[in-house]
mmCIF file of C-alpha atoms in Angstrom:
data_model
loop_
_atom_site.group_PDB
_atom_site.id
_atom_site.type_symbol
_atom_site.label_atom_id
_atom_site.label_comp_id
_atom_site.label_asym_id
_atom_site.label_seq_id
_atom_site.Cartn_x
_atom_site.Cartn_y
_atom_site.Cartn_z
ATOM 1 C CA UNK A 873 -15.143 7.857 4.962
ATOM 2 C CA UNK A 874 -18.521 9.657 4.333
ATOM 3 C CA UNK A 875 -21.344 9.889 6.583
ATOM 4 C CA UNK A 876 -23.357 12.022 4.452
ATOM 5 C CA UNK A 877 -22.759 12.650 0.129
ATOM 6 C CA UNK A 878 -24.604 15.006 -1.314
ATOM 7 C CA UNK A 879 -22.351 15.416 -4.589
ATOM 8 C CA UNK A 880 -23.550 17.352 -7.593
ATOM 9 C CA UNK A 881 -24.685 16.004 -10.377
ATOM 10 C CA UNK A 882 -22.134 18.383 -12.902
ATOM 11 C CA UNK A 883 -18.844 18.474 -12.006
ATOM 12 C CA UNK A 884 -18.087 21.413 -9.406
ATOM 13 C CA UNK A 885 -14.774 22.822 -7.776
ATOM 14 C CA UNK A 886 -13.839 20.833 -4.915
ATOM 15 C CA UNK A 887 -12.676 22.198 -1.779
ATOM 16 C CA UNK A 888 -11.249 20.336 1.524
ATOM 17 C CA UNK A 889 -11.823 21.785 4.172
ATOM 18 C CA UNK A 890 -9.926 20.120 7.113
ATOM 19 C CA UNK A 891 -11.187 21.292 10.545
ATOM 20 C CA UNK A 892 -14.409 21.912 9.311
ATOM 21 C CA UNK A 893 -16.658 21.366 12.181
ATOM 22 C CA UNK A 894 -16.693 24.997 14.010
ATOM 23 C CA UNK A 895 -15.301 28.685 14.053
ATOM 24 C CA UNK A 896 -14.065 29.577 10.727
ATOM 25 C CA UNK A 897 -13.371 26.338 9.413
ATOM 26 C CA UNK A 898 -17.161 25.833 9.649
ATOM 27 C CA UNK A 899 -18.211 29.330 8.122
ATOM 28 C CA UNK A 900 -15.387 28.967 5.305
ATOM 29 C CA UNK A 901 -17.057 25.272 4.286
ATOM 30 C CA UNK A 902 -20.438 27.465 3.998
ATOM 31 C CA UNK A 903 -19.191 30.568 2.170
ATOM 32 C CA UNK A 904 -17.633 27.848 -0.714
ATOM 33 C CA UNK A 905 -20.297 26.290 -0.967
ATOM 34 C CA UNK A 906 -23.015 28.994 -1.491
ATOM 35 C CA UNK A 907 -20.253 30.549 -3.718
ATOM 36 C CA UNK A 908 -20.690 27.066 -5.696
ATOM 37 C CA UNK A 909 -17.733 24.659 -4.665
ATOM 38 C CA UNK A 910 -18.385 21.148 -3.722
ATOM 39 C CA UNK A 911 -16.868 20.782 0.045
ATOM 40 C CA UNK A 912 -15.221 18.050 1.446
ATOM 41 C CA UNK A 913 -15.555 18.685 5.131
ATOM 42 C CA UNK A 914 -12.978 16.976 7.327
ATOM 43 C CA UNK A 915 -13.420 16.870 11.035
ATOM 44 C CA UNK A 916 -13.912 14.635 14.379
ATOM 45 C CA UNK A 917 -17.166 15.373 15.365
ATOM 46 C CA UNK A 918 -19.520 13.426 13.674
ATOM 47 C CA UNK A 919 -22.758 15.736 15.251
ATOM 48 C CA UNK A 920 -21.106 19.408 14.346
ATOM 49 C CA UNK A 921 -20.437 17.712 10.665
ATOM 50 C CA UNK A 922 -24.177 16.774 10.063
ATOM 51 C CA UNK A 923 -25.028 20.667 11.282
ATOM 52 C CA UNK A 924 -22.869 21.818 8.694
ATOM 53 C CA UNK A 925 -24.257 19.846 6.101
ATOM 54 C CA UNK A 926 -28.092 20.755 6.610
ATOM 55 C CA UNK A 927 -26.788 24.274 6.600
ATOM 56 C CA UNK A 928 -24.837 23.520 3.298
ATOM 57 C CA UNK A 929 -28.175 22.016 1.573
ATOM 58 C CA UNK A 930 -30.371 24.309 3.162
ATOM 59 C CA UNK A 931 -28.519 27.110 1.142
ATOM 60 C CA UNK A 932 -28.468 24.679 -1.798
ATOM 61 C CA UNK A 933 -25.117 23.602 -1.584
ATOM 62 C CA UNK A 934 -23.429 20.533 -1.289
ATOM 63 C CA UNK A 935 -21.143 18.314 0.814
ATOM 64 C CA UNK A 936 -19.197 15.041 1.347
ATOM 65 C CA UNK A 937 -18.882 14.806 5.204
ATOM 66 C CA UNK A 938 -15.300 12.766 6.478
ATOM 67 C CA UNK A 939 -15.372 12.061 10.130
ATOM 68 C CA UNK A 940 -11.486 11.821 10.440
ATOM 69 C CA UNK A 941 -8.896 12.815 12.601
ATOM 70 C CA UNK A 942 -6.337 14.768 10.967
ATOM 71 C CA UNK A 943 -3.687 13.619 13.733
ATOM 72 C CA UNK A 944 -4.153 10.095 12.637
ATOM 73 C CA UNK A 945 -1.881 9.242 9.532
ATOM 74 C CA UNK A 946 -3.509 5.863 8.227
ATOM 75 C CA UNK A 947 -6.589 7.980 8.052
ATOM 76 C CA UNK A 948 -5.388 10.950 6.322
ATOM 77 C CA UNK A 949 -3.583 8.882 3.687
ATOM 78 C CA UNK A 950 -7.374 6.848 2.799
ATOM 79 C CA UNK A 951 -8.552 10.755 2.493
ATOM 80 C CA UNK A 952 -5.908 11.451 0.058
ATOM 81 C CA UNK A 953 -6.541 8.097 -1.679
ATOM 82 C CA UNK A 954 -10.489 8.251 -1.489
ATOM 83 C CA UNK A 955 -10.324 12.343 -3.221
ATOM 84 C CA UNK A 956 -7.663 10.697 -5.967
ATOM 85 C CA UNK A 957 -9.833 7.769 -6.712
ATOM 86 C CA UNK A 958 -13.112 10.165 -7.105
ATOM 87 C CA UNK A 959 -12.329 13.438 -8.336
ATOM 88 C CA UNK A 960 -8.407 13.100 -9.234
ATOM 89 C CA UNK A 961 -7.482 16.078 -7.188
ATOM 90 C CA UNK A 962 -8.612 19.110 -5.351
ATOM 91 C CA UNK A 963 -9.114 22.976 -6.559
ATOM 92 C CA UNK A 964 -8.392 24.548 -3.109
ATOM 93 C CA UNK A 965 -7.351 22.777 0.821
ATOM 94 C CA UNK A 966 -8.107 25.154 3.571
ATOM 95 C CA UNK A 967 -6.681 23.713 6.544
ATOM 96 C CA UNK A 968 -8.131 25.293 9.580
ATOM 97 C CA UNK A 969 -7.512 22.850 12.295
ATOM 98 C CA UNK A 970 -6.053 23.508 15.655
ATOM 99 C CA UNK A 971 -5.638 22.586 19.019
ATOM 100 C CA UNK A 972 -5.709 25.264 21.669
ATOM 101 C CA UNK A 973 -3.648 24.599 24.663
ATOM 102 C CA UNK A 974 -5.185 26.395 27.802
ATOM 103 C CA UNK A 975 -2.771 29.490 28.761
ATOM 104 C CA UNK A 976 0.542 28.532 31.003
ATOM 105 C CA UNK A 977 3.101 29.859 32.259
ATOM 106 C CA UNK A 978 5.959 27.895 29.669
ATOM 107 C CA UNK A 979 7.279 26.830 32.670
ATOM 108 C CA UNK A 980 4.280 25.262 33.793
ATOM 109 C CA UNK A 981 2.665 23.354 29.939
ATOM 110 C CA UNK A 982 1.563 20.152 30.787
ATOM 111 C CA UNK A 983 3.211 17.643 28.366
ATOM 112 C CA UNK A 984 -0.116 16.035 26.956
ATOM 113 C CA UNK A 985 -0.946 19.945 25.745
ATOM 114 C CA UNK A 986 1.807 19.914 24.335
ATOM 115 C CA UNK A 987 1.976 16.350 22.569
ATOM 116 C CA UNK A 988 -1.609 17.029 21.209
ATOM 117 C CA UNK A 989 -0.511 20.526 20.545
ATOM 118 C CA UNK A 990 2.749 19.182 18.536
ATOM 119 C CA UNK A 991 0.376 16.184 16.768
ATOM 120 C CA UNK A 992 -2.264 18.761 15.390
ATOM 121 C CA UNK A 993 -0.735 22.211 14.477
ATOM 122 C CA UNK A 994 2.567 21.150 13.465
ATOM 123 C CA UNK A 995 2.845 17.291 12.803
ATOM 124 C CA UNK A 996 -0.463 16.483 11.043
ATOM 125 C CA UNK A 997 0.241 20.009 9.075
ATOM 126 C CA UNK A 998 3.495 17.858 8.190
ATOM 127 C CA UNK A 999 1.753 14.500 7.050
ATOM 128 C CA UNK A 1000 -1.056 16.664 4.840
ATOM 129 C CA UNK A 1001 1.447 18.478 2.913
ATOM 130 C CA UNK A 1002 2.817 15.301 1.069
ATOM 131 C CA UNK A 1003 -0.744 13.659 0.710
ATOM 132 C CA UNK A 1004 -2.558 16.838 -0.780
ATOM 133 C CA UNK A 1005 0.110 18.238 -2.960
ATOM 134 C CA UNK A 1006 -0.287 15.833 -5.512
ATOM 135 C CA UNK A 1007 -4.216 16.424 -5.681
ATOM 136 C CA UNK A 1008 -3.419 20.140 -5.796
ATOM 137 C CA UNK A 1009 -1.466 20.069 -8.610
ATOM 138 C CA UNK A 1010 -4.032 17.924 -10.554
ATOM 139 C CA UNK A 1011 -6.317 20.261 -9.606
ATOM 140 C CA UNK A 1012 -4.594 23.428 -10.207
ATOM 141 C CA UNK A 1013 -5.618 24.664 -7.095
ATOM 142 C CA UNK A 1014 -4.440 26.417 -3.942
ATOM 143 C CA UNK A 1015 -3.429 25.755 -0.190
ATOM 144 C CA UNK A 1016 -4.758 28.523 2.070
ATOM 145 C CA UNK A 1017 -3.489 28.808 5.854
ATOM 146 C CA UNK A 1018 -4.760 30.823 8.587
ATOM 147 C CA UNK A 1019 -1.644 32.432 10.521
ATOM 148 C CA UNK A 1020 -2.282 33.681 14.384
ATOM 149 C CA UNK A 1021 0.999 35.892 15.620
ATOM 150 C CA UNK A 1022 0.949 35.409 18.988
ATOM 151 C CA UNK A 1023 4.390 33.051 19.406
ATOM 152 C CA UNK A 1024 6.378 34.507 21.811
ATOM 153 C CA UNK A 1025 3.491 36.215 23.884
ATOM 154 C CA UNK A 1026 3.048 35.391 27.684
ATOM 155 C CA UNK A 1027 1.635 32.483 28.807
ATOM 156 C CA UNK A 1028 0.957 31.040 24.751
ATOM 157 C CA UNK A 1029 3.831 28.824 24.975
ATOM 158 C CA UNK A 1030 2.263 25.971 23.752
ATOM 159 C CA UNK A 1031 -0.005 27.321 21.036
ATOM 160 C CA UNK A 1032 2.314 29.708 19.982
ATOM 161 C CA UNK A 1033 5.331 27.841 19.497
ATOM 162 C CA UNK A 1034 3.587 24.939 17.496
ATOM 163 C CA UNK A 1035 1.516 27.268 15.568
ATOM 164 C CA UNK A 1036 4.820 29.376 14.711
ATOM 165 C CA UNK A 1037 6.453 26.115 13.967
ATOM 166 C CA UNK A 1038 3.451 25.521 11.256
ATOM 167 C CA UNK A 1039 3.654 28.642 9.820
ATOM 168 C CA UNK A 1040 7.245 27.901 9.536
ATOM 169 C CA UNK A 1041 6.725 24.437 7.466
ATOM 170 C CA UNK A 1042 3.630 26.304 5.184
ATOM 171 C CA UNK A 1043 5.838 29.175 4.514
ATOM 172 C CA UNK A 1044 9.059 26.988 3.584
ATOM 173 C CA UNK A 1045 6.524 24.819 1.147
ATOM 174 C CA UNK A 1046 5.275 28.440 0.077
ATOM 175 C CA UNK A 1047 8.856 29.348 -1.291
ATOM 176 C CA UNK A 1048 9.513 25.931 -2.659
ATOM 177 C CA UNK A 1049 6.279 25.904 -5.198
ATOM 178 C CA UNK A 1050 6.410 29.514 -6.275
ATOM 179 C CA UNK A 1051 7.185 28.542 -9.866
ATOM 180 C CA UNK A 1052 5.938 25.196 -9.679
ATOM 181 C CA UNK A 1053 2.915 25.715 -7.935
ATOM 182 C CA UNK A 1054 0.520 24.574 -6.132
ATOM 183 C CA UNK A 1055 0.040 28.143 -5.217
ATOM 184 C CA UNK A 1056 0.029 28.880 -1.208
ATOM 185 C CA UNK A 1057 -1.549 31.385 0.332
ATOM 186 C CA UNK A 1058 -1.279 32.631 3.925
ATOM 187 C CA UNK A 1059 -4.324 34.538 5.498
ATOM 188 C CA UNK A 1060 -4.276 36.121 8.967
ATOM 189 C CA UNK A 1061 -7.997 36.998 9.930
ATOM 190 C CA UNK A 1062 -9.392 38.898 12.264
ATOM 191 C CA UNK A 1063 -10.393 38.189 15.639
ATOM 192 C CA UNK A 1064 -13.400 36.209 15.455
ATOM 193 C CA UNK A 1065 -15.757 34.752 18.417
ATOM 194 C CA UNK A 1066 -14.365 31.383 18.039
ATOM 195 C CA UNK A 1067 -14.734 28.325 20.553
ATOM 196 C CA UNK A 1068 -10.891 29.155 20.384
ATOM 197 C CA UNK A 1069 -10.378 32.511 21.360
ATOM 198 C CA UNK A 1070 -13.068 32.382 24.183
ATOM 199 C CA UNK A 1071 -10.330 29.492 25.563
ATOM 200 C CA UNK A 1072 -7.684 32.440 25.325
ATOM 201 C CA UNK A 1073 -9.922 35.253 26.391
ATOM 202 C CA UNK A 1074 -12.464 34.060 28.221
ATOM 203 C CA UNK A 1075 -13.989 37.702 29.644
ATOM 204 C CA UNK A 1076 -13.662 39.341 26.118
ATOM 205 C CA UNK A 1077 -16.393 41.599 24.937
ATOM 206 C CA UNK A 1078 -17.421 39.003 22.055
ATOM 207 C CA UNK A 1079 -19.271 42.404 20.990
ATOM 208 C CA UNK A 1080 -16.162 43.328 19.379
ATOM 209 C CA UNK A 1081 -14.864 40.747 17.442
ATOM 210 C CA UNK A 1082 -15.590 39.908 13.234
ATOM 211 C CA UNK A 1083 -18.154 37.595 12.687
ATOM 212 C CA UNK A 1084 -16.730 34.278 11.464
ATOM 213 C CA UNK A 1085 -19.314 34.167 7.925
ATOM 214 C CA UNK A 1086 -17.794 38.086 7.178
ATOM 215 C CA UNK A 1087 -13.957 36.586 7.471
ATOM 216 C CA UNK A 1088 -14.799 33.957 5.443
ATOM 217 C CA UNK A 1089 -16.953 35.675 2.895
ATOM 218 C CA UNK A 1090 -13.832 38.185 2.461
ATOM 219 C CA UNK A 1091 -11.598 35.304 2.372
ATOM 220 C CA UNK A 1092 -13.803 33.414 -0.288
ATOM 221 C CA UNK A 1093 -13.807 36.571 -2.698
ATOM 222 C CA UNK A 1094 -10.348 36.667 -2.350
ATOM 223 C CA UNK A 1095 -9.772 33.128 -3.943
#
């Protein structure tokens, strides 16, 4: 699962980061771990992983890097049973990733955008939520999601319908475990200069937009 374990030697927090490889997924896996968590960061890229984690240890942190795919079941349910077997469950999962359909007219989506859009903002959200809540609840810890209004906009048919239908699922769960917990929390950041938004808004003034490490910094001291 691990291409790269730099665990602590005391027991520390453990956060899962899924989507950990860029944007804010990336900058939230930093701001834990200078803040002291041990990160689990879960994404394809096996290259943007191993940047992350010299970052990490540069700022004395630590890591466990997982090269999975969070649209592939089999492999989600070995990260589930891998965390279980090591640490017995999780303090906080902050799921950050997403796939970014190019802008259509709805008319117009090409069906593999929308299959890949389906498999990773709605359907992998929808295999995770069974898998972690167990190591949640060992953990006492939290679920935080990243919401992004724009369903129901021109041209985000894709993106904004599956990532409306997630919000959907993660608010429903919210509701469920109010008493019972694991506590769920929904954060809607600002706009940041992410590999994502420049697919969106490709002319934007970049200028403009929050810094990815300040939205995660506020997010982290919000925890």
């Amino acid at each position: 699962m691990s291409t790269a374990d730099h665990t602590p030697s005391e027991p520390k927090k453990l956060a899962l980061v899924t989507g950990a490889s860029r944007g804010l997924g990336s900058a939230l896996a930093e701001a834990l771990a200078a803040a002291g968590w041990h990160v689990m960061a879960v994404a394809r890229t096996v290259g943007a992983l191993e940047e992350l984690d010299d970052r990490i240890q540069a700022a004395g942190g630590s890591a466990t890097l997982a090269p999975l795919d969070v649209t592939d079941a089999d492999q989600m349910k070995h990260l589930a049973s891998s965390i279980a077997a090591r640490w017995g469950g999780v303090q906080l999962w902050a799921h950050c990733a997403v796939h970014a359909a190019p802008l259509t007219p709805a008319a117009h989506i090409d069906p593999k955008d929308m299959t890949k859009s389906i498999a990773t903002n709605l359907a992998a959200t929808a295999t995770l939520l069974p898998l972690i809540e167990p190591l949640l609840r060992a953990g006492d810890g939290t679920a935080l999601f990243f919401d992004d209004p724009c369903g129901g906009e021109k041209f985000f048919g894709a993106y904004g319908a599956t990532k409306a239908a997630q919000m959907a699922l993660v608010r429903s769960w919210q509701a469920e475990n109010a008493k019972i917990g694991p506590r769920v929390l929904i954060d809607t950041p600002a706009p940041m200069p992410t590999a994502t938004r420049a697919r969106f808004f490709p002319g934007e003034d970049r200028a403009a937009l929050t810094d990815c490490r300040i939205e995660a910094a506020r997010i982290v001291a919000g925890l």
